[in-house]
PDB file of C-alpha atoms in Angstrom:
ATOM      1  CA  MET A1340      49.059  -0.620   1.451  1.00  0.00           C
ATOM      2  CA  ASN A1341      49.000  -2.076  -2.073  1.00  0.00           C
ATOM      3  CA  GLU A1342      45.843  -3.977  -1.214  1.00  0.00           C
ATOM      4  CA  PHE A1343      43.845  -0.727  -0.854  1.00  0.00           C
ATOM      5  CA  GLN A1344      44.756   0.291  -4.410  1.00  0.00           C
ATOM      6  CA  GLU A1345      42.578  -2.404  -5.986  1.00  0.00           C
ATOM      7  CA  PRO A1346      39.442  -0.999  -7.727  1.00  0.00           C
ATOM      8  CA  ILE A1347      37.270  -3.527  -5.895  1.00  0.00           C
ATOM      9  CA  HIS A1348      37.780  -1.474  -2.710  1.00  0.00           C
ATOM     10  CA  ALA A1349      36.391   1.777  -4.184  1.00  0.00           C
ATOM     11  CA  PRO A1350      32.942   1.395  -2.517  1.00  0.00           C
ATOM     12  CA  LEU A1351      34.646   1.386   0.897  1.00  0.00           C
ATOM     13  CA  PHE A1352      35.939   4.911   0.296  1.00  0.00           C
ATOM     14  CA  MET A1353      32.720   6.614  -0.802  1.00  0.00           C
ATOM     15  CA  ASN A1354      32.555   9.924   1.110  1.00  0.00           C
ATOM     16  CA  LYS A1355      35.631   8.913   3.097  1.00  0.00           C
ATOM     17  CA  VAL A1356      39.339   9.590   3.056  1.00  0.00           C
ATOM     18  CA  LEU A1357      41.951   7.173   4.378  1.00  0.00           C
ATOM     19  CA  TYR A1358      45.530   8.063   5.200  1.00  0.00           C
ATOM     20  CA  CYS A1359      47.778   5.034   5.378  1.00  0.00           C
ATOM     21  CA  SER A1360      51.350   5.135   6.691  1.00  0.00           C
ATOM     22  CA  ILE A1361      53.907   2.404   6.481  1.00  0.00           C
ATOM     23  CA  ASN A1362      57.623   2.770   7.059  1.00  0.00           C
ATOM     24  CA  ASN A1363      58.533   6.277   5.839  1.00  0.00           C
ATOM     25  CA  LEU A1364      55.647   6.550   3.358  1.00  0.00           C
ATOM     26  CA  CYS A1365      52.118   7.916   3.599  1.00  0.00           C
ATOM     27  CA  LYS A1366      49.334   7.716   1.014  1.00  0.00           C
ATOM     28  CA  ILE A1367      45.838   9.146   0.863  1.00  0.00           C
ATOM     29  CA  PHE A1368      43.022   7.035  -0.608  1.00  0.00           C
ATOM     30  CA  TYR A1369      39.713   8.551  -1.801  1.00  0.00           C
ATOM     31  CA  THR A1370      37.152   8.254  -4.590  1.00  0.00           C
ATOM     32  CA  ILE A1371      36.096  10.634  -7.348  1.00  0.00           C
ATOM     33  CA  ASP A1372      33.071   9.600  -9.405  1.00  0.00           C
ATOM     34  CA  SER A1373      33.273   6.077  -7.938  1.00  0.00           C
ATOM     35  CA  GLU A1374      36.886   5.732  -9.096  1.00  0.00           C
ATOM     36  CA  LEU A1375      39.458   4.900  -6.428  1.00  0.00           C
ATOM     37  CA  ARG A1376      42.384   7.329  -6.348  1.00  0.00           C
ATOM     38  CA  HIS A1377      45.526   7.484  -4.242  1.00  0.00           C
ATOM     39  CA  GLU A1378      48.388   9.932  -3.904  1.00  0.00           C
ATOM     40  CA  ASP A1379      51.548  10.261  -1.890  1.00  0.00           C
ATOM     41  CA  VAL A1380      51.344  12.671   1.036  1.00  0.00           C
ATOM     42  CA  HIS A1381      54.889  13.985   1.236  1.00  0.00           C
ATOM     43  CA  GLU A1382      54.294  16.195   4.276  1.00  0.00           C
ATOM     44  CA  LEU A1383      53.440  13.056   6.286  1.00  0.00           C
ATOM     45  CA  TYR A1384      56.568  11.151   5.292  1.00  0.00           C
ATOM     46  CA  GLY A1385      58.681  10.490   8.329  1.00  0.00           C
ATOM     47  CA  ASP A1386      60.958   8.135  10.139  1.00  0.00           C
ATOM     48  CA  HIS A1387      58.896   7.942  13.319  1.00  0.00           C
ATOM     49  CA  SER A1388      59.617   4.567  14.853  1.00  0.00           C
ATOM     50  CA  GLU A1389      56.665   4.869  17.237  1.00  0.00           C
ATOM     51  CA  ALA A1390      53.018   5.198  16.226  1.00  0.00           C
ATOM     52  CA  ASP A1391      52.554   7.625  19.149  1.00  0.00           C
ATOM     53  CA  THR A1392      54.493  10.433  17.479  1.00  0.00           C
ATOM     54  CA  ARG A1393      53.137   9.658  14.022  1.00  0.00           C
ATOM     55  CA  MET A1394      49.581  10.048  15.357  1.00  0.00           C
ATOM     56  CA  MET A1395      50.424  13.571  16.523  1.00  0.00           C
ATOM     57  CA  LEU A1396      51.814  14.411  13.085  1.00  0.00           C
ATOM     58  CA  HIS A1397      48.590  13.160  11.482  1.00  0.00           C
ATOM     59  CA  ALA A1398      46.392  15.061  13.954  1.00  0.00           C
ATOM     60  CA  VAL A1399      48.205  18.341  13.296  1.00  0.00           C
ATOM     61  CA  HIS A1400      48.037  17.716   9.535  1.00  0.00           C
ATOM     62  CA  ALA A1401      44.286  17.056   9.722  1.00  0.00           C
ATOM     63  CA  VAL A1402      43.657  20.290  11.598  1.00  0.00           C
ATOM     64  CA  LEU A1403      45.820  22.325   9.226  1.00  0.00           C
ATOM     65  CA  HIS A1404      43.815  20.918   6.310  1.00  0.00           C
ATOM     66  CA  ASN A1405      40.449  21.765   7.917  1.00  0.00           C
ATOM     67  CA  PHE A1406      39.248  18.248   8.574  1.00  0.00           C
ATOM     68  CA  GLY A1407      37.157  19.575  11.471  1.00  0.00           C
ATOM     69  CA  ASN A1408      37.071  17.840  14.813  1.00  0.00           C
ATOM     70  CA  ILE A1409      39.850  15.374  15.461  1.00  0.00           C
ATOM     71  CA  VAL A1410      39.449  12.476  17.853  1.00  0.00           C
ATOM     72  CA  VAL A1411      42.483  10.663  19.179  1.00  0.00           C
ATOM     73  CA  ARG A1412      41.484   7.620  21.146  1.00  0.00           C
ATOM     74  CA  ALA A1413      44.110   5.860  23.206  1.00  0.00           C
ATOM     75  CA  ASN A1414      44.614   4.138  26.518  1.00  0.00           C
ATOM     76  CA  ASP A1415      48.363   4.676  26.465  1.00  0.00           C
ATOM     77  CA  ALA A1416      49.683   7.463  28.687  1.00  0.00           C
ATOM     78  CA  ASP A1417      52.467   8.201  26.185  1.00  0.00           C
ATOM     79  CA  VAL A1418      49.874   9.123  23.549  1.00  0.00           C
ATOM     80  CA  ILE A1419      48.042  11.449  25.928  1.00  0.00           C
ATOM     81  CA  ILE A1420      51.288  13.151  26.983  1.00  0.00           C
ATOM     82  CA  SER A1421      52.385  13.571  23.355  1.00  0.00           C
ATOM     83  CA  LEU A1422      48.989  14.981  22.481  1.00  0.00           C
ATOM     84  CA  LEU A1423      49.094  17.503  25.309  1.00  0.00           C
ATOM     85  CA  SER A1424      52.595  18.579  24.335  1.00  0.00           C
ATOM     86  CA  SER A1425      51.527  19.001  20.676  1.00  0.00           C
ATOM     87  CA  ILE A1426      48.316  20.885  21.290  1.00  0.00           C
ATOM     88  CA  HIS A1427      50.047  24.290  21.259  1.00  0.00           C
ATOM     89  CA  HIS A1428      50.814  23.685  17.556  1.00  0.00           C
ATOM     90  CA  ILE A1429      47.104  23.551  16.835  1.00  0.00           C
ATOM     91  CA  GLU A1430      45.449  26.952  16.984  1.00  0.00           C
ATOM     92  CA  ASN A1431      41.692  27.576  16.885  1.00  0.00           C
ATOM     93  CA  SER A1432      40.896  23.940  16.432  1.00  0.00           C
ATOM     94  CA  HIS A1433      38.936  21.210  18.099  1.00  0.00           C
ATOM     95  CA  LEU A1434      40.980  18.291  19.278  1.00  0.00           C
TER      96      LEU A1434
END
């Protein structure tokens, strides 16, 4: 995650936002006036040992923050089942 904080990476984030989770932490990376910024995202901190459940947390967070359509792409049945069980938490959204 530290690697993304280098100013040389700022052009990669133009008009984009990246959420990066590692261990219990989550950071958001974005640019303002070509300057790379990053902040902690406390509501996405967690001790999820599996990426499957963390993906659901991120999908719900994205919908609640009006990111628009969310696409979860997976070939793992566990991800699909988790997604279907989480969809009731997401009202009036496109998943």
